[in-house]
Amino acid sequence: MNTVSIIGRMTKSPQLKHLLEGRTQTSFVVAVNKSYKSDEADFVLCTIWGKLAETTVKYCGKGSLVGITGRLNTRSYEKAEGERVFVTEIVVEDIRFLATKKRDEEQPVQQPNKNNESDFEFPVTPPNQLPV
């Protein structure tokens, strides 16, 4: 069984991406407190696909408190310099908006990148490695 549930705050406003194959996606990081009395947090990468991604971008901004349920996914990619990078993320299957915050200044939606590269700090999963 591969099920993960977390509650935390978005560290920045999610941005919607339209990929070349016509799918929509957003990725963001959620800060999850380690304990009630501690100032320490874990930072968890989350990826959402499709209509759920569009809804999340519409209603959530930096600081929004969200409850997330999904599955853990690990993948790797190779940087231009030849370095192998491993990424562990939650592929979100359900998200609850517990306390939404106003989005940052409206920014234009990103259009497909013809080079199939991403400027987000965590790259998009290549089409041949999409989660099933």
Coordinates of N, CA and C in Angstrom, one line a residue:
M1 N 0.9 -1.2 0.0 CA 0.0 0.0 0.0 C 0.9 1.2 0.0
N2 N 0.6 2.2 -0.8 CA 1.4 3.4 -1.0 C 0.4 4.6 -0.8
T3 N 0.2 5.0 0.4 CA -0.7 6.1 0.7 C 0.0 7.1 1.7
V4 N -0.1 8.4 1.4 CA 0.6 9.4 2.2 C -0.5 10.5 2.5
S5 N -0.6 10.9 3.7 CA -1.5 12.1 4.1 C -0.7 13.1 4.9
I6 N -0.7 14.3 4.5 CA 0.0 15.4 5.3 C -0.9 16.6 5.3
I7 N -0.6 17.4 6.3 CA -1.3 18.8 6.4 C -0.1 19.7 6.6
G8 N -0.1 20.8 5.8 CA 0.9 21.8 5.9 C 0.6 23.0 5.1
R9 N 1.5 24.0 5.1 CA 1.3 25.2 4.4 C 2.2 25.3 3.1
M10 N 1.6 25.9 2.1 CA 2.4 26.0 0.8 C 3.4 27.1 1.0
T11 N 4.6 26.8 0.5 CA 5.7 27.7 0.7 C 5.8 28.8 -0.3
K12 N 5.0 28.6 -1.5 CA 4.9 29.7 -2.5 C 3.6 29.4 -3.3
S13 N 3.1 30.3 -4.0 CA 1.9 30.1 -4.8 C 2.2 29.2 -5.9
P14 N 1.3 28.2 -6.1 CA 1.5 27.2 -7.2 C 1.3 27.9 -8.6
Q15 N 2.0 27.5 -9.6 CA 1.8 28.0 -11.0 C 1.4 26.9 -11.9
L16 N 0.3 27.1 -12.7 CA -0.1 26.1 -13.6 C 0.8 26.0 -14.8
K17 N 1.0 24.7 -15.2 CA 1.8 24.5 -16.4 C 1.0 23.7 -17.4
H18 N 1.1 24.1 -18.7 CA 0.4 23.3 -19.7 C 1.5 22.6 -20.5
L19 N 1.5 21.3 -20.4 CA 2.6 20.5 -21.0 C 2.3 20.2 -22.5
L20 N 3.3 19.9 -23.2 CA 3.2 19.7 -24.7 C 2.1 18.7 -25.1
E21 N 2.0 17.6 -24.3 CA 1.0 16.6 -24.6 C -0.4 17.0 -24.2
G22 N -0.7 18.2 -23.8 CA -2.0 18.7 -23.5 C -2.4 18.6 -22.0
R23 N -1.6 18.0 -21.2 CA -2.0 17.9 -19.8 C -1.6 19.1 -19.0
T24 N -2.3 19.3 -17.9 CA -2.0 20.4 -17.0 C -1.4 19.9 -15.7
Q25 N -0.5 20.6 -15.1 CA 0.3 20.2 -13.9 C 0.7 21.4 -13.1
T26 N 0.8 21.2 -11.8 CA 1.4 22.1 -10.9 C 2.2 21.4 -9.9
S27 N 3.3 22.0 -9.4 CA 4.1 21.4 -8.4 C 4.3 22.5 -7.3
F28 N 4.4 22.1 -6.1 CA 4.6 23.1 -5.0 C 5.2 22.4 -3.8
V29 N 5.7 23.1 -2.9 CA 6.3 22.5 -1.7 C 5.4 22.9 -0.5
V30 N 5.1 21.9 0.4 CA 4.3 22.1 1.6 C 5.3 21.9 2.8
A31 N 5.2 22.9 3.7 CA 5.9 22.8 4.9 C 5.1 22.1 6.0
V32 N 5.6 21.0 6.5 CA 4.8 20.3 7.5 C 5.6 20.3 8.8
N33 N 4.9 20.9 9.9 CA 5.6 21.0 11.2 C 5.9 19.6 11.7
K34 N 7.1 19.5 12.3 CA 7.5 18.2 12.8 C 6.8 17.8 14.1
S35 N 6.5 18.8 14.9 CA 5.6 18.6 16.1 C 4.9 19.8 16.5
Y36 N 3.9 19.7 17.3 CA 3.1 20.9 17.7 C 3.9 22.0 18.3
K37 N 4.9 21.7 19.1 CA 5.6 22.8 19.8 C 6.9 23.2 19.2
S38 N 7.3 22.5 18.1 CA 8.6 22.8 17.5 C 8.4 23.8 16.3
D39 N 9.5 24.5 16.1 CA 9.5 25.4 14.9 C 10.1 24.7 13.7
E40 N 10.5 23.5 13.8 CA 11.1 22.7 12.7 C 10.0 22.2 11.8
A41 N 10.4 22.1 10.5 CA 9.4 21.6 9.5 C 10.1 20.7 8.5
D42 N 9.4 19.8 7.9 CA 9.8 19.1 6.7 C 9.2 19.8 5.5
F43 N 9.9 19.8 4.4 CA 9.5 20.4 3.2 C 9.3 19.3 2.2
V44 N 8.0 19.2 1.7 CA 7.6 18.0 0.9 C 7.1 18.5 -0.5
L45 N 7.8 18.0 -1.5 CA 7.4 18.3 -2.9 C 6.1 17.6 -3.2
C46 N 5.1 18.3 -3.8 CA 3.8 17.8 -4.2 C 3.5 18.1 -5.7
T47 N 3.0 17.2 -6.4 CA 2.7 17.3 -7.8 C 1.2 17.0 -8.0
I48 N 0.5 17.8 -8.7 CA -0.9 17.6 -9.0 C -1.1 17.7 -10.5
W49 N -2.0 16.8 -11.0 CA -2.3 16.8 -12.5 C -3.7 17.1 -12.8
G50 N -4.0 17.6 -14.0 CA -5.4 17.8 -14.5 C -6.2 18.9 -13.8
K51 N -7.5 18.6 -13.8 CA -8.5 19.6 -13.2 C -8.2 19.9 -11.8
L52 N -7.7 19.0 -11.0 CA -7.4 19.2 -9.6 C -6.2 20.3 -9.5
A53 N -5.3 20.2 -10.5 CA -4.2 21.2 -10.5 C -4.7 22.6 -10.8
E54 N -5.7 22.7 -11.7 CA -6.3 23.9 -12.1 C -7.0 24.6 -10.9
T55 N -7.8 23.8 -10.2 CA -8.5 24.2 -9.0 C -7.6 24.7 -7.9
T56 N -6.5 23.9 -7.7 CA -5.5 24.3 -6.7 C -4.9 25.7 -7.0
V57 N -4.5 25.9 -8.2 CA -3.8 27.1 -8.6 C -4.8 28.3 -8.5
K58 N -6.1 28.0 -8.7 CA -7.1 29.1 -8.7 C -7.4 29.6 -7.2
Y59 N -7.4 28.6 -6.3 CA -7.8 29.0 -4.9 C -6.7 29.1 -3.9
C60 N -5.5 28.6 -4.2 CA -4.4 28.6 -3.1 C -3.3 29.5 -3.5
G61 N -2.7 30.0 -2.4 CA -1.5 30.9 -2.6 C -0.5 30.5 -1.5
K62 N 0.6 31.3 -1.5 CA 1.6 31.1 -0.5 C 1.0 31.2 0.9
G63 N 1.3 30.2 1.8 CA 0.7 30.2 3.1 C -0.6 29.5 3.3
S64 N -1.2 29.0 2.2 CA -2.5 28.3 2.3 C -2.2 27.0 3.1
L65 N -3.1 26.7 4.0 CA -3.1 25.4 4.7 C -3.9 24.4 4.0
V66 N -3.2 23.3 3.6 CA -3.9 22.3 2.8 C -3.7 20.9 3.4
G67 N -4.6 20.0 3.2 CA -4.5 18.6 3.6 C -4.4 17.8 2.3
I68 N -3.4 17.0 2.2 CA -3.1 16.3 1.0 C -3.1 14.8 1.2
T69 N -3.7 14.1 0.3 CA -3.6 12.6 0.3 C -3.1 12.2 -1.1
G70 N -2.2 11.3 -1.1 CA -1.7 10.9 -2.4 C -0.8 9.7 -2.2
R71 N 0.1 9.5 -3.2 CA 1.1 8.4 -3.1 C 2.5 8.9 -3.3
L72 N 3.4 8.2 -2.7 CA 4.8 8.6 -2.8 C 5.4 8.1 -4.2
N73 N 6.1 9.0 -4.8 CA 6.7 8.6 -6.1 C 8.2 9.1 -6.1
T74 N 9.1 8.2 -6.5 CA 10.5 8.5 -6.6 C 10.9 8.4 -8.1
R75 N 11.6 9.4 -8.6 CA 12.1 9.4 -10.0 C 13.4 10.0 -10.0
S76 N 14.1 9.9 -11.1 CA 15.4 10.5 -11.3 C 15.5 11.1 -12.7
Y77 N 16.4 12.0 -12.9 CA 16.7 12.6 -14.2 C 18.1 13.0 -14.2
E78 N 18.6 13.3 -15.4 CA 20.0 13.7 -15.5 C 20.1 15.2 -15.9
K79 N 20.9 15.9 -15.1 CA 21.1 17.4 -15.4 C 22.0 17.5 -16.7
A80 N 22.0 18.7 -17.3 CA 22.8 18.9 -18.5 C 24.3 18.6 -18.2
E81 N 24.8 18.8 -17.0 CA 26.2 18.5 -16.7 C 26.4 17.0 -16.5
G82 N 25.4 16.2 -16.6 CA 25.6 14.7 -16.5 C 25.3 14.2 -15.1
E83 N 25.0 15.0 -14.2 CA 24.7 14.6 -12.8 C 23.3 14.0 -12.7
R84 N 23.2 12.9 -12.0 CA 22.0 12.2 -11.8 C 21.3 12.8 -10.5
V85 N 20.0 13.2 -10.6 CA 19.3 13.8 -9.5 C 18.1 12.9 -9.2
F86 N 17.9 12.6 -7.9 CA 16.8 11.8 -7.5 C 15.7 12.7 -6.8
V87 N 14.5 12.5 -7.1 CA 13.4 13.4 -6.6 C 12.3 12.4 -5.9
T88 N 11.9 12.7 -4.7 CA 10.8 12.0 -4.1 C 9.7 13.1 -3.9
E89 N 8.5 12.7 -4.3 CA 7.4 13.6 -4.3 C 6.1 12.9 -3.9
I90 N 5.1 13.7 -3.6 CA 3.8 13.1 -3.4 C 3.0 13.4 -4.6
V91 N 2.5 12.4 -5.3 CA 1.5 12.6 -6.4 C 0.2 12.7 -5.8
V92 N -0.4 14.0 -5.8 CA -1.6 14.3 -5.1 C -2.8 13.7 -5.8
E93 N -3.6 12.9 -5.0 CA -4.9 12.4 -5.5 C -6.1 13.1 -4.9
D94 N -5.9 13.8 -3.7 CA -7.0 14.5 -3.1 C -6.3 15.7 -2.3
I95 N -6.9 16.9 -2.4 CA -6.4 18.0 -1.7 C -7.6 18.7 -1.1
R96 N -7.5 19.1 0.2 CA -8.5 19.9 0.9 C -7.9 21.2 1.3
F97 N -8.7 22.3 0.9 CA -8.3 23.6 1.2 C -8.8 24.0 2.6
L98 N -7.9 23.9 3.6 CA -8.2 24.1 5.0 C -8.3 25.6 5.4
A99 N -7.3 26.4 4.9 CA -7.3 27.8 5.1 C -6.6 28.5 3.9
T100 N -7.3 29.0 3.0 CA -6.7 29.5 1.8 C -6.2 31.0 2.1
K101 N -5.1 31.3 1.4 CA -4.5 32.7 1.4 C -4.6 33.2 0.0
K102 N -4.7 34.5 -0.1 CA -4.8 35.2 -1.4 C -3.5 34.9 -2.2
R103 N -3.7 34.6 -3.4 CA -2.6 34.3 -4.3 C -1.7 35.6 -4.5
D104 N -0.4 35.4 -4.8 CA 0.5 36.5 -5.1 C -0.1 37.2 -6.3
E105 N 0.6 38.3 -6.7 CA 0.2 39.0 -7.9 C 0.0 38.0 -9.0
E106 N -1.1 38.2 -9.7 CA -1.4 37.3 -10.8 C -0.3 37.3 -11.8
Q107 N 0.2 36.1 -12.2 CA 1.3 35.9 -13.1 C 0.7 35.1 -14.3
P108 N 1.2 35.3 -15.5 CA 0.7 34.6 -16.6 C 0.9 33.1 -16.5
V109 N 0.0 32.3 -17.0 CA 0.1 30.9 -17.0 C 1.2 30.5 -18.0
Q110 N 2.1 29.6 -17.6 CA 3.2 29.2 -18.5 C 2.7 28.3 -19.6
Q111 N 3.2 28.6 -20.8 CA 2.9 27.8 -22.0 C 3.9 26.7 -22.1
P112 N 3.6 25.7 -23.0 CA 4.5 24.6 -23.2 C 5.9 25.1 -23.6
N113 N 6.9 24.4 -23.0 CA 8.2 24.7 -23.3 C 8.7 23.9 -24.5
K114 N 9.0 24.4 -25.6 CA 9.4 23.7 -26.8 C 10.6 22.8 -26.6
N115 N 11.5 23.1 -25.6 CA 12.6 22.3 -25.3 C 12.4 21.2 -24.3
N116 N 11.1 21.1 -23.9 CA 10.7 20.1 -22.9 C 11.5 20.2 -21.6
E117 N 11.9 21.5 -21.3 CA 12.6 21.7 -20.0 C 11.7 22.6 -19.1
S118 N 12.0 22.6 -17.9 CA 11.2 23.3 -16.9 C 12.1 24.3 -16.1
D119 N 11.6 25.5 -15.8 CA 12.3 26.4 -15.0 C 12.0 26.3 -13.6
F120 N 11.1 25.5 -13.2 CA 10.7 25.2 -11.8 C 11.9 24.5 -11.2
E121 N 12.1 24.7 -9.9 CA 13.2 24.1 -9.2 C 13.2 22.6 -9.2
F122 N 11.9 22.0 -9.3 CA 11.8 20.5 -9.4 C 11.2 20.2 -10.8
P123 N 12.0 19.6 -11.7 CA 11.5 19.4 -13.1 C 10.3 18.5 -13.2
V124 N 9.6 18.7 -14.3 CA 8.4 18.0 -14.6 C 8.8 16.6 -15.0
T125 N 8.0 15.6 -14.6 CA 8.3 14.2 -15.0 C 8.2 14.1 -16.5
P126 N 9.2 13.5 -17.2 CA 9.2 13.4 -18.7 C 8.0 12.5 -19.0
P127 N 7.4 12.8 -20.2 CA 6.2 12.1 -20.6 C 6.3 10.5 -20.6
N128 N 7.5 10.0 -20.9 CA 7.6 8.6 -20.9 C 7.8 8.0 -19.5
Q129 N 7.7 8.8 -18.4 CA 7.8 8.4 -17.1 C 6.6 8.9 -16.2
L130 N 5.5 9.2 -16.9 CA 4.4 9.8 -16.2 C 3.8 8.7 -15.3
P131 N 3.3 9.1 -14.1 CA 2.7 8.2 -13.2 C 1.5 7.5 -13.8
V132 N 1.2 6.3 -13.4 CA 0.1 5.6 -14.0 C -1.0 5.6 -12.9

